[in-house]
Coordinates of C-alpha atoms (C1' of nucleotides) in Angstrom, one line a residue:
Chain A
M1 CA -4.4 -12.5 56.0
N2 CA -0.9 -11.0 55.6
I3 CA 1.6 -10.3 58.3
E4 CA 0.7 -6.6 58.6
G5 CA -3.0 -7.5 59.2
V6 CA -2.2 -10.0 61.8
A7 CA 0.2 -7.6 63.5
K8 CA -2.5 -4.9 63.7
K9 CA -5.3 -7.3 64.7
F10 CA -3.3 -8.6 67.7
D11 CA -1.3 -5.6 68.4
L12 CA 2.1 -7.2 67.8
T13 CA 5.0 -6.2 65.5
R14 CA 5.7 -8.0 62.3
D15 CA 9.1 -8.8 63.8
T16 CA 7.6 -10.5 66.8
L17 CA 5.4 -12.7 64.6
R18 CA 8.5 -13.7 62.5
Y19 CA 10.4 -14.3 65.7
W20 CA 7.7 -16.5 67.2
E21 CA 7.7 -18.5 64.0
R22 CA 11.4 -18.8 63.9
I23 CA 11.6 -20.3 67.4
E24 CA 8.7 -22.5 66.6
L25 CA 6.3 -20.8 69.0
L26 CA 4.1 -20.6 65.9
P27 CA 3.8 -23.3 63.2
A28 CA 5.4 -22.5 59.8
I29 CA 3.0 -20.1 58.2
P30 CA 2.0 -21.0 54.6
R31 CA 3.3 -18.7 51.9
N32 CA 1.6 -17.3 48.7
Q33 CA 3.3 -17.4 45.3
S34 CA 5.5 -14.5 46.2
G35 CA 6.7 -16.1 49.4
Y36 CA 4.6 -13.8 51.6
R37 CA 3.1 -15.3 54.7
E38 CA -0.6 -16.0 54.4
Y39 CA -2.1 -16.6 57.9
G40 CA -5.1 -18.9 57.9
E41 CA -7.8 -19.4 60.5
R42 CA -5.8 -21.9 62.4
D43 CA -2.7 -19.7 62.5
L44 CA -4.8 -16.8 63.9
N45 CA -5.9 -19.2 66.6
W46 CA -2.3 -19.8 67.5
V47 CA -1.4 -16.2 67.6
F48 CA -4.4 -15.5 69.9
Y49 CA -3.5 -18.4 72.1
I50 CA 0.2 -17.6 72.3
K51 CA -0.5 -14.0 73.0
A52 CA -2.9 -14.7 75.8
L53 CA -0.7 -17.2 77.5
R54 CA 2.4 -15.0 77.2
K55 CA 0.4 -12.1 78.7
A56 CA -0.6 -14.4 81.6
G57 CA 3.1 -15.1 82.1
M58 CA 3.5 -18.6 80.7
S59 CA 7.1 -19.4 79.7
I60 CA 7.9 -19.6 76.1
E61 CA 9.4 -23.0 76.8
A62 CA 6.1 -24.5 77.8
L63 CA 4.4 -23.1 74.8
V64 CA 7.0 -24.3 72.4
E65 CA 6.5 -27.8 73.9
F66 CA 2.8 -27.6 73.3
V67 CA 3.1 -26.3 69.7
K68 CA 5.6 -29.1 69.0
L69 CA 3.0 -31.7 70.1
Y70 CA 0.6 -30.3 67.6
R71 CA 3.1 -30.1 64.8
D72 CA 4.1 -33.7 65.3
G73 CA 0.7 -35.0 64.3
N74 CA -2.6 -35.8 65.7
Q75 CA -1.4 -38.8 67.5
N76 CA -1.1 -37.9 71.2
I77 CA -4.4 -36.3 71.8
A78 CA -4.2 -37.3 75.4
A79 CA -0.8 -35.7 75.9
R80 CA -2.0 -32.5 74.3
K81 CA -5.0 -32.3 76.5
S82 CA -3.1 -33.0 79.6
L83 CA -0.7 -30.2 78.6
L84 CA -3.6 -27.8 78.5
V85 CA -4.6 -29.1 81.9
D86 CA -1.1 -28.5 83.2
Q87 CA -1.0 -25.1 81.8
R88 CA -4.2 -24.2 83.5
Q89 CA -2.9 -25.5 86.8
E90 CA 0.2 -23.4 86.5
L91 CA -1.9 -20.4 86.0
L92 CA -4.0 -21.2 89.0
N93 CA -0.8 -21.5 91.0
K94 CA 0.3 -18.2 89.8
V95 CA -3.0 -16.6 90.8
N96 CA -2.5 -18.1 94.2
D97 CA 0.9 -16.5 94.6
I98 CA -0.3 -13.2 93.5
Q99 CA -3.2 -13.3 95.9
K100 CA -0.8 -13.9 98.7
T101 CA 1.0 -10.8 97.7
V102 CA -2.3 -8.9 97.5
K103 CA -3.0 -9.9 101.1
Y104 CA 0.4 -8.8 102.1
L105 CA -0.1 -5.4 100.5
S106 CA -3.5 -5.1 102.1
F107 CA -1.9 -5.8 105.4
K108 CA 0.7 -3.1 104.8
I109 CA -1.9 -0.6 103.7
D110 CA -4.1 -1.3 106.8
H111 CA -1.1 -0.9 109.1
F112 CA 0.5 1.9 107.2
E113 CA 1.4 4.1 110.2
D114 CA 2.5 1.3 112.4
H115 CA 6.3 1.5 112.2
T116 CA 6.8 -1.3 114.7
L117 CA 6.1 -3.8 112.0
N118 CA 8.8 -6.1 110.8
Y119 CA 8.8 -8.6 108.0
E120 CA 8.3 -11.4 110.5
N121 CA 4.9 -9.9 111.3
E122 CA 4.3 -9.3 107.7
K123 CA 5.3 -12.8 106.8
L124 CA 2.5 -13.8 109.1
A125 CA 0.1 -11.7 107.1
Y126 CA 1.6 -12.9 103.9
D127 CA 1.2 -16.5 104.6
Q128 CA 0.0 -18.1 107.7
E129 CA 0.9 -21.7 107.0
D130 CA 3.9 -21.6 104.7
D131 CA 7.1 -21.7 106.6
Q132 CA 9.6 -21.1 103.9
I133 CA 9.9 -17.4 103.2
Chain B
M1 CA 23.0 -9.8 109.1
N2 CA 25.6 -10.1 106.3
I3 CA 24.9 -10.6 102.7
E4 CA 25.3 -14.4 102.8
G5 CA 22.8 -14.7 105.5
V6 CA 20.3 -12.6 103.7
A7 CA 20.8 -14.6 100.5
K8 CA 20.2 -17.8 102.3
K9 CA 17.2 -16.5 104.2
F10 CA 15.5 -15.3 101.1
D11 CA 16.9 -17.8 98.6
L12 CA 18.6 -15.3 96.5
T13 CA 22.2 -15.0 95.4
R14 CA 24.6 -12.4 96.7
D15 CA 24.9 -11.1 93.2
T16 CA 21.2 -10.5 93.0
L17 CA 21.2 -8.5 96.3
R18 CA 24.1 -6.4 95.1
Y19 CA 22.4 -5.9 91.8
W20 CA 19.2 -4.8 93.4
E21 CA 21.1 -2.4 95.5
R22 CA 22.9 -1.0 92.5
I23 CA 19.8 -0.2 90.5
E24 CA 18.2 1.2 93.7
L25 CA 15.7 -1.4 94.0
L26 CA 17.0 -1.7 97.5
P27 CA 18.2 1.2 99.6
A28 CA 21.9 1.6 100.2
I29 CA 22.7 -1.0 102.8
P30 CA 24.8 0.2 105.7
R31 CA 28.4 -1.1 106.0
N32 CA 30.5 -2.2 108.9
Q33 CA 34.0 -1.0 109.6
S34 CA 35.4 -3.3 106.9
G35 CA 33.0 -2.1 104.3
Y36 CA 30.8 -5.2 104.5
R37 CA 27.1 -4.9 104.1
E38 CA 25.2 -5.1 107.3
Y39 CA 21.4 -5.7 106.7
G40 CA 19.1 -4.3 109.4
E41 CA 15.5 -5.1 110.2
R42 CA 14.3 -2.5 107.7
D43 CA 16.5 -3.8 104.9
L44 CA 15.2 -7.3 105.4
N45 CA 11.7 -6.0 105.1
W46 CA 12.6 -4.5 101.8
V47 CA 14.2 -7.7 100.5
F48 CA 11.1 -9.6 101.5
Y49 CA 8.8 -7.0 99.9
I50 CA 10.7 -6.8 96.7
K51 CA 11.0 -10.5 96.3
A52 CA 7.3 -11.0 96.8
L53 CA 6.4 -8.4 94.3
R54 CA 8.9 -9.5 91.8
K55 CA 7.5 -13.0 92.1
A56 CA 4.0 -11.7 91.5
G57 CA 5.3 -10.2 88.3
M58 CA 5.6 -6.5 89.2
S59 CA 7.9 -4.6 87.0
I60 CA 11.2 -3.4 88.4
E61 CA 10.4 0.1 87.3
A62 CA 7.4 0.4 89.5
L63 CA 9.3 -1.0 92.5
V64 CA 12.2 1.4 91.9
E65 CA 9.7 4.2 91.9
F66 CA 8.3 3.1 95.2
V67 CA 11.7 2.7 96.9
K68 CA 12.6 6.2 95.7
L69 CA 9.7 7.7 97.4
Y70 CA 10.8 6.2 100.7
R71 CA 14.4 7.2 100.2
D72 CA 13.5 10.8 99.5
G73 CA 12.2 11.2 103.1
N74 CA 9.2 10.7 105.2
Q75 CA 7.2 13.6 103.6
N76 CA 4.7 12.2 101.3
I77 CA 3.1 9.5 103.3
A78 CA -0.1 9.8 101.3
A79 CA 1.8 9.3 98.1
R80 CA 3.5 6.2 99.4
K81 CA 0.3 4.8 100.7
S82 CA -1.5 5.4 97.4
L83 CA 1.4 3.7 95.6
L84 CA 0.8 0.6 97.7
V85 CA -2.9 0.8 96.7
D86 CA -1.9 1.2 93.1
Q87 CA 0.3 -1.8 93.2
R88 CA -2.4 -3.9 94.8
Q89 CA -4.7 -2.8 92.0
E90 CA -2.2 -3.8 89.3
L91 CA -1.9 -7.2 90.9
L92 CA -5.7 -7.5 90.9
N93 CA -5.8 -6.6 87.3
K94 CA -3.2 -9.2 86.6
V95 CA -5.2 -11.8 88.4
N96 CA -8.1 -10.9 86.3
D97 CA -6.2 -11.3 83.1
I98 CA -4.9 -14.7 84.2
Q99 CA -8.4 -15.8 85.1
K100 CA -9.6 -14.9 81.7
T101 CA -6.9 -17.1 80.2
V102 CA -7.9 -19.9 82.6
K103 CA -11.4 -19.7 81.3
Y104 CA -10.1 -19.8 77.8
L105 CA -8.1 -22.9 78.6
S106 CA -11.0 -24.6 80.3
F107 CA -13.1 -23.9 77.2
K108 CA -10.5 -25.5 75.0
I109 CA -10.2 -28.4 77.3
D110 CA -13.9 -29.0 77.4
H111 CA -14.2 -28.7 73.6
F112 CA -11.0 -30.5 72.9
E113 CA -12.3 -32.7 70.1
D114 CA -14.3 -30.0 68.4
H115 CA -12.2 -29.0 65.4
T116 CA -14.8 -26.5 64.1
L117 CA -13.7 -24.0 66.7
N118 CA -12.0 -20.8 65.7
Y119 CA -10.5 -18.1 67.7
E120 CA -13.7 -16.0 67.3
N121 CA -15.6 -18.6 69.2
E122 CA -12.8 -18.9 71.6
K123 CA -12.7 -15.2 72.0
L124 CA -16.2 -15.5 73.2
A125 CA -15.1 -18.0 75.7
Y126 CA -12.1 -15.9 76.6
D127 CA -14.0 -12.7 77.2
Q128 CA -17.6 -12.1 76.8
E129 CA -17.7 -8.3 77.1
D130 CA -14.3 -7.1 76.0
D131 CA -14.4 -6.1 72.3
Q132 CA -10.8 -5.5 71.6
I133 CA -9.3 -8.4 69.8
Chain C
dG1 C1' 50.6 -17.4 110.7
dT2 C1' 48.6 -19.3 107.1
dA3 C1' 44.9 -21.4 104.5
dA4 C1' 40.1 -21.4 103.8
dA5 C1' 36.2 -18.9 103.4
dC6 C1' 34.2 -15.0 103.5
dC7 C1' 33.7 -9.8 101.8
dC8 C1' 34.3 -5.8 98.4
dT9 C1' 34.3 -3.3 93.5
dG10 C1' 34.5 -3.0 88.6
dG11 C1' 34.0 -5.1 84.7
dT12 C1' 32.6 -8.7 81.4
dG13 C1' 29.5 -12.5 80.0
dT14 C1' 24.9 -14.7 79.2
dG15 C1' 20.2 -15.9 77.7
dG16 C1' 15.9 -14.4 76.5
dA17 C1' 12.9 -11.8 73.7
dC18 C1' 12.7 -9.1 70.8
dT19 C1' 14.1 -5.0 67.4
dC20 C1' 16.5 -3.1 63.7
dT21 C1' 19.2 -2.9 59.4
dA22 C1' 20.8 -4.1 54.9
dG23 C1' 19.9 -5.7 50.6
dG24 C1' 16.7 -7.1 47.6
dG25 C1' 11.8 -8.8 45.5
dC26 C1' 6.7 -7.8 44.6
dA27 C1' 2.3 -4.8 44.2
dA28 C1' -0.6 -0.9 43.4
dG29 C1' -1.4 3.7 42.2
dT30 C1' -0.4 7.7 38.7
Chain D
dA1 C1' 7.9 3.3 34.0
dC2 C1' 8.5 4.8 38.4
dT3 C1' 7.6 5.9 43.0
dT4 C1' 5.8 4.2 47.3
dG5 C1' 5.0 0.8 50.4
dC6 C1' 4.6 -3.4 51.3
dC7 C1' 7.1 -8.3 51.7
dC8 C1' 11.3 -11.5 52.4
dT9 C1' 15.9 -13.3 54.8
dA10 C1' 20.1 -13.1 57.4
dG11 C1' 22.4 -11.1 60.6
dA12 C1' 23.6 -7.7 63.9
dG13 C1' 22.1 -4.9 67.9
dT14 C1' 19.6 -4.0 72.3
dC15 C1' 17.9 -4.3 76.8
dC16 C1' 17.0 -6.6 80.9
dA17 C1' 18.1 -9.2 84.9
dC18 C1' 21.1 -11.2 86.5
dA19 C1' 25.8 -14.5 86.8
dC20 C1' 30.5 -14.8 86.7
dC21 C1' 35.1 -13.4 87.0
dA22 C1' 39.6 -11.0 88.6
dG23 C1' 42.1 -8.7 91.9
dG24 C1' 42.4 -7.6 96.4
dG25 C1' 41.1 -7.0 101.5
dT26 C1' 39.3 -9.5 106.1
dT27 C1' 37.8 -12.9 109.4
dT28 C1' 37.8 -17.5 111.2
dA29 C1' 39.7 -22.0 112.2
dC30 C1' 43.4 -24.6 113.0

DNA sequence: GTAAACCCTGGTGTGGACTCTAGGGCAAGT
DNA sequence: ACTTGCCCTAGAGTCCACACCAGGGTTTAC
C-alpha cells in the first residue's frame, strides 16, 4: 500500500507518516523501484499501534524506544515484552489520574450552588488519601 | 498568597502561573499596592482545578472557554454547570479510549510469540464493535 | 543603607510535533 | 506528447506551552 492509502486508512497526513519514519517512530518503510514507499502488513501494524498509543497519550519517547528494540533484532524478547507491560501500566496509571479528576468534577457538579467550598474541601473530594496536591 | 507560594503549593513555576493568566486560563489575579499578585481563595481553587484538568489531558481551549463563562458574570449558571458535565463526559470518553488501548496491549502481551498476527486480528482485540479503522 | 531575594513587564528562546514549500521524478489517462 | 496527480527529499515555517532573560522596582535581613 502506498503512502496515500495508509494516510487515508488511518486518517493521518502523508507528512505525519514521513515524519514518524524520520524520527524512527516507524521502521524504515521499504521502497518500490521508483523510490516510493510501499507499506507492508507489518508496517500497517506499526502505524495502527503507534496511532493508538499516541491517542492514548503515550509519549513519543517511549514509543521510539520500543520501536528501536524491535529494529535491533529479535534478541531481547523479554525486554520487548516487559516494555509492553510497562506501557500498559502507564496507561492504567493515567486512567487512575483521570478518574480522580472525574470524581472531582462530579463533586463540583453535585455541590454546584454551594459557594462556601474551597479547594481544600475539593481536594478532599479529589483524593482522600494523597496528601500532595 | 504571593506567586512563589502558589507555585510551591501546586508545584508549578511562576512563569507558568503568569502564562496561564496571560492566556486567560486563570482570571486576572488581584494585585497589592506594589503591583504584586495576591492570590485569594478563589484563585487557588482555579489553579487547582486547571492543574487537575490539564494533567488529565484536557485541552487548554476548553478550559479557557470555561473560565470565560465565569468571568463574564454569574448569569448563566446552567451553562456553566453543563460545561462541567461536558468536561466530565470528555474525560470519561478518554478513559474509554485508553482502556481500549490497554486491551490491545494485553492482547499483544498474551500473544507475544504469535507472529501470524496482523493488525486486522489486533483490531478485533482492540475494539470488537467499532468499524472505523 | 545596602545586599539579597523577591516581584513586575515585555520580549525572546526552546522543544516537540507536525505542516508546508520548492524543486524535481514517475504514472495514468486522453 | 502532454496534462494531471501522484511520489520523493531537504529544508523552512508554525503553533503550542511554556522557560528564560533584561531591566527595573520592592521587601527583608543584617
